[in-house]
C-alpha cells in the first residue's frame, strides 16, 4: 500500500504542474500577443481611442506639434507673435544746421545782417509797431548753401535758370547772402514799409518782389527807382 501511494501523488503533482505550466504558457502567449498587437497598432478599439480620437488627447498632441516652427497648419497662430515687434529705429530729428560751407543764421531775425540794415530796420519796425502794423522778418541773412538750394528749387519751379534768377539770385549775387537784404511779411507790413521805409533809409528794390527791402538810400531821402526784377550781375 505504501508503494501504491506515491504514483497517484506523483501523478496528481505532475498533472498540477502541467496545468500550471499550461496556464502560464497560455497567459504568456496572450500577453505576448497583446504586446505584438499593440506594437503593430492592431489593438482593441479601446486602445486606439486615445491615439486617433479627435478632441481629447489627439488635439493636445497636435497643439504640441504646432509649436514646432514650419508646421504649415499652425503657422497663422505662431506668426502673430513676432508681429508686435515694431522695430522702430528712432529717426534723427531734422537738424537746423545745414550749410557745408557757411555759418547758419536765424533767418527770421536780424542775425547776420549788416549793421546798417539792422539798425535801420529795427527803427522802422518800432515805428510800424507804434502805428499798429505788424512788420516781421520772413527772411534776412541766408547762408550761401541755403541760397543755392532756393535757386535750385526756383529752377525747378520756373523751368530754367534764366527765369529762376529773376526771383532767386545765385549766392554770389544775392544781397541776402551778404546780409544786406530782408524779406518782410505779412503783405500789409511790406506795404507799410514800402510807404514809410524811406524815412529810415529802407527801400523796396524790385517790381516783382513787394516783400524785398534793402538799405538803399540815406534816411529821409527818396528811394532810387525800382528795378523790374533781380539780375545776376
Ligand atoms: Zn529778398
Short mmCIF file of C-alpha atoms and ligand atoms in Angstrom, two decimals:
data_model
loop_
_atom_site.label_atom_id
_atom_site.label_comp_id
_atom_site.label_asym_id
_atom_site.label_seq_id
_atom_site.Cartn_x
_atom_site.Cartn_y
_atom_site.Cartn_z
CA UNK A 1 0.00 0.00 0.00
CA UNK A 2 2.84 2.20 0.69
CA UNK A 3 4.08 1.59 -2.88
CA UNK A 4 0.74 2.48 -4.27
CA UNK A 5 0.61 5.73 -2.64
CA UNK A 6 3.35 7.59 -4.46
CA UNK A 7 2.18 7.10 -8.06
CA UNK A 8 -1.18 8.79 -7.64
CA UNK A 9 0.52 11.52 -5.68
CA UNK A 10 3.15 11.99 -8.31
CA UNK A 11 0.53 11.83 -10.99
CA UNK A 12 -1.54 14.45 -9.34
CA UNK A 13 1.56 16.57 -8.83
CA UNK A 14 2.54 16.18 -12.48
CA UNK A 15 -0.95 16.96 -13.59
CA UNK A 16 -0.97 20.04 -11.42
CA UNK A 17 2.40 21.04 -12.75
CA UNK A 18 1.26 20.52 -16.31
CA UNK A 19 -1.85 22.52 -15.82
CA UNK A 20 0.08 25.27 -14.09
CA UNK A 21 2.71 25.47 -16.86
CA UNK A 22 -0.04 25.24 -19.47
CA UNK A 23 -1.83 28.20 -17.94
CA UNK A 24 1.45 30.04 -17.63
CA UNK A 25 2.32 29.41 -21.25
CA UNK A 26 -1.18 30.37 -22.35
CA UNK A 27 -1.04 33.51 -20.26
CA UNK A 28 2.37 34.44 -21.57
CA UNK A 29 1.17 33.82 -25.12
CA UNK A 30 -1.79 36.07 -24.54
CA UNK A 31 0.43 38.75 -23.07
CA UNK A 32 2.87 38.40 -25.95
CA UNK A 33 0.07 38.58 -28.47
CA UNK A 34 -1.23 41.67 -26.80
CA UNK A 35 2.18 43.37 -26.91
CA UNK A 36 2.65 42.49 -30.55
CA UNK A 37 -0.82 43.71 -31.35
CA UNK A 38 -0.13 46.97 -29.58
CA UNK A 39 3.17 47.32 -31.29
CA UNK A 40 1.64 46.78 -34.72
CA UNK A 41 -1.30 49.00 -33.97
CA UNK A 42 -3.92 46.28 -34.06
CA UNK A 43 -5.08 46.80 -30.54
CA UNK A 44 -8.63 46.91 -29.43
CA UNK A 45 -10.80 49.93 -30.27
CA UNK A 46 -10.39 50.96 -26.65
CA UNK A 47 -6.63 51.18 -27.13
CA UNK A 48 -6.88 53.15 -30.38
CA UNK A 49 -9.16 55.82 -28.97
CA UNK A 50 -6.52 57.99 -27.27
CA UNK A 51 -4.31 57.98 -30.37
CA UNK A 52 -6.79 58.78 -33.14
CA UNK A 53 -9.60 60.46 -31.18
CA UNK A 54 -10.30 63.98 -32.37
CA UNK A 55 -10.95 66.16 -29.38
CA UNK A 56 -9.16 64.54 -26.50
CA UNK A 57 -5.51 63.59 -26.26
CA UNK A 58 -5.03 63.78 -30.02
CA UNK A 59 -5.75 67.50 -30.01
CA UNK A 60 -3.17 68.04 -27.34
CA UNK A 61 -0.61 66.19 -29.43
CA UNK A 62 -1.33 68.39 -32.46
CA UNK A 63 -1.00 71.55 -30.41
CA UNK A 64 2.33 70.42 -29.18
CA UNK A 65 3.45 69.81 -32.75
CA UNK A 66 2.02 73.12 -33.82
CA UNK A 67 4.60 74.93 -31.78
CA UNK A 68 7.31 73.39 -33.92
CA UNK A 69 8.35 76.01 -36.49
CA UNK A 70 7.46 75.12 -40.03
CA UNK A 71 4.26 73.20 -39.33
CA UNK A 72 2.05 74.72 -42.02
CA UNK A 73 -1.28 74.16 -40.23
CA UNK A 74 -0.27 76.28 -37.29
CA UNK A 75 1.77 79.00 -38.92
CA UNK A 76 -1.07 81.54 -38.65
CA UNK A 77 -1.19 81.09 -34.88
CA UNK A 78 2.55 81.26 -34.44
CA UNK A 79 3.39 84.14 -36.81
CA UNK A 80 1.40 86.85 -34.98
CA UNK A 81 3.84 86.58 -32.10
CA UNK A 82 6.77 88.31 -33.83
CA UNK A 83 4.47 90.88 -35.44
CA UNK A 84 4.05 93.12 -32.35
CA UNK A 85 7.73 93.97 -32.59
CA UNK A 86 7.67 97.38 -34.30
CA UNK A 87 11.45 97.52 -34.70
CA UNK A 88 11.38 101.30 -34.88
CA UNK A 89 14.73 102.92 -35.19
CA UNK A 90 14.48 106.45 -33.83
CA UNK A 91 14.74 108.79 -36.77
CA UNK A 92 17.19 111.64 -36.35
CA UNK A 93 15.43 114.94 -35.88
CA UNK A 94 15.85 117.49 -38.67
CA UNK A 95 18.96 119.40 -37.84
CA UNK A 96 18.88 123.15 -38.19
CA UNK A 97 22.48 123.39 -39.20
CA UNK A 98 22.60 122.70 -42.89
CA UNK A 99 25.31 124.52 -44.72
CA UNK A 100 28.55 122.83 -45.53
CA UNK A 101 30.49 125.95 -46.37
CA UNK A 102 28.67 128.60 -44.39
CA UNK A 103 27.56 129.64 -40.99
CA UNK A 104 23.82 129.29 -40.45
CA UNK A 105 21.58 132.09 -39.27
CA UNK A 106 18.20 132.54 -37.73
CA UNK A 107 16.70 133.80 -40.95
CA UNK A 108 13.63 135.25 -39.28
CA UNK A 109 15.69 137.61 -37.14
CA UNK A 110 18.25 140.34 -37.71
CA UNK A 111 21.02 137.82 -37.06
CA UNK A 112 23.83 138.16 -39.57
CA UNK A 113 22.52 141.40 -41.10
CA UNK A 114 24.82 144.26 -41.91
CA UNK A 115 24.86 146.83 -39.05
CA UNK A 116 23.39 149.46 -41.37
CA UNK A 117 20.38 147.41 -42.46
CA UNK A 118 19.86 146.04 -38.98
CA UNK A 119 19.73 149.41 -37.18
CA UNK A 120 17.52 150.97 -39.85
CA UNK A 121 15.17 148.01 -39.92
CA UNK A 122 14.80 147.93 -36.13
CA UNK A 123 13.84 151.63 -36.13
CA UNK A 124 11.32 151.07 -38.91
CA UNK A 125 9.82 148.04 -37.17
CA UNK A 126 9.44 150.01 -33.95
CA UNK A 127 7.65 152.78 -35.86
CA UNK A 128 5.36 150.24 -37.55
CA UNK A 129 4.52 148.74 -34.20
CA UNK A 130 3.65 152.20 -32.91
CA UNK A 131 1.33 152.51 -35.92
CA UNK A 132 -0.24 149.18 -35.02
CA UNK A 133 1.19 147.46 -38.07
CA UNK A 134 2.81 144.06 -37.98
CA UNK A 135 6.15 144.10 -39.79
CA UNK A 136 8.07 140.84 -39.46
CA UNK A 137 11.23 139.42 -40.94
CA UNK A 138 10.44 136.50 -43.18
CA UNK A 139 13.97 136.03 -44.46
CA UNK A 140 17.07 138.05 -43.66
CA UNK A 141 20.60 136.74 -43.79
CA UNK A 142 20.95 133.46 -45.64
CA UNK A 143 23.82 131.07 -45.96
CA UNK A 144 25.18 130.52 -49.44
CA UNK A 145 24.09 126.90 -49.22
CA UNK A 146 20.54 127.94 -48.44
CA UNK A 147 20.56 130.42 -51.32
CA UNK A 148 21.82 127.73 -53.67
CA UNK A 149 19.06 125.42 -52.53
CA UNK A 150 16.46 128.15 -53.08
CA UNK A 151 17.82 128.72 -56.57
CA UNK A 152 17.65 125.02 -57.37
CA UNK A 153 14.05 124.98 -56.24
CA UNK A 154 13.31 128.07 -58.33
CA UNK A 155 14.87 126.49 -61.42
CA UNK A 156 12.62 123.50 -60.86
CA UNK A 157 9.62 125.78 -60.43
CA UNK A 158 10.21 128.23 -63.28
CA UNK A 159 11.75 125.79 -65.70
CA UNK A 160 15.05 127.50 -66.43
CA UNK A 161 17.97 129.23 -64.78
CA UNK A 162 17.20 132.47 -66.64
CA UNK A 163 13.63 132.54 -65.35
CA UNK A 164 14.61 131.45 -61.86
CA UNK A 165 17.21 134.16 -61.23
CA UNK A 166 14.54 136.82 -61.58
CA UNK A 167 13.27 135.56 -58.25
CA UNK A 168 16.23 133.93 -56.61
CA UNK A 169 19.75 135.12 -57.30
CA UNK A 170 22.76 132.81 -57.20
CA UNK A 171 24.60 133.00 -53.87
CA UNK A 172 27.42 135.12 -55.31
CA UNK A 173 24.93 137.84 -56.36
CA UNK A 174 22.39 137.65 -53.59
CA UNK A 175 22.19 140.56 -51.14
CA UNK A 176 20.61 138.15 -48.64
CA UNK A 177 23.84 136.13 -48.50
CA UNK A 178 25.72 139.38 -47.82
CA UNK A 179 23.31 140.33 -45.03
CA UNK A 180 22.13 143.39 -46.94
CA UNK A 181 18.54 142.42 -47.80
CA UNK A 182 15.40 141.47 -45.94
CA UNK A 183 12.08 139.95 -46.98
CA UNK A 184 9.12 141.24 -44.99
CA UNK A 185 5.88 139.56 -44.02
CA UNK A 186 2.88 139.91 -43.98
CA UNK A 187 1.87 141.80 -47.14
CA UNK A 188 0.34 144.62 -45.09
CA UNK A 189 3.61 145.03 -43.24
CA UNK A 190 5.55 145.09 -46.51
CA UNK A 191 3.17 147.73 -47.85
CA UNK A 192 3.68 149.85 -44.75
CA UNK A 193 7.46 149.59 -45.16
CA UNK A 194 7.21 150.45 -48.86
CA UNK A 195 5.42 153.69 -47.95
CA UNK A 196 7.40 154.58 -44.81
CA UNK A 197 10.74 152.85 -45.21
CA UNK A 198 12.44 155.82 -46.87
CA UNK A 199 12.29 157.66 -43.51
CA UNK A 200 14.72 155.05 -42.18
CA UNK A 201 16.69 154.54 -45.40
CA UNK A 202 14.94 151.28 -46.30
CA UNK A 203 13.62 150.79 -49.84
CA UNK A 204 11.71 148.27 -51.87
CA UNK A 205 14.02 147.34 -54.73
CA UNK A 206 12.13 145.20 -57.27
CA UNK A 207 8.77 145.45 -59.02
CA UNK A 208 8.21 141.73 -58.84
CA UNK A 209 9.07 141.36 -55.14
CA UNK A 210 6.92 143.60 -52.92
CA UNK A 211 8.45 141.95 -49.84
CA UNK A 212 12.14 142.55 -50.58
CA UNK A 213 13.90 145.56 -48.99
CA UNK A 214 17.42 146.93 -48.80
CA UNK A 215 19.12 149.92 -47.21
CA UNK A 216 19.43 151.81 -50.48
CA UNK A 217 19.17 155.49 -49.60
CA UNK A 218 20.10 157.84 -46.81
CA UNK A 219 17.39 158.02 -44.13
CA UNK A 220 14.74 160.60 -45.05
CA UNK A 221 15.81 160.74 -48.69
CA UNK A 222 13.84 159.47 -51.66
CA UNK A 223 14.38 155.82 -52.60
CA UNK A 224 16.00 155.06 -56.01
CA UNK A 225 13.74 153.96 -58.89
CA UNK A 226 12.63 150.36 -58.64
CA UNK A 227 14.07 147.69 -60.87
CA UNK A 228 11.70 145.28 -62.67
CA UNK A 229 13.38 142.20 -61.24
CA UNK A 230 16.70 140.97 -59.97
CA UNK A 231 19.59 140.42 -62.34
CA UNK A 232 22.53 138.15 -61.84
CA UNK A 233 25.18 140.74 -62.41
ZN1 LIG B 1 14.62 139.08 -50.84
#
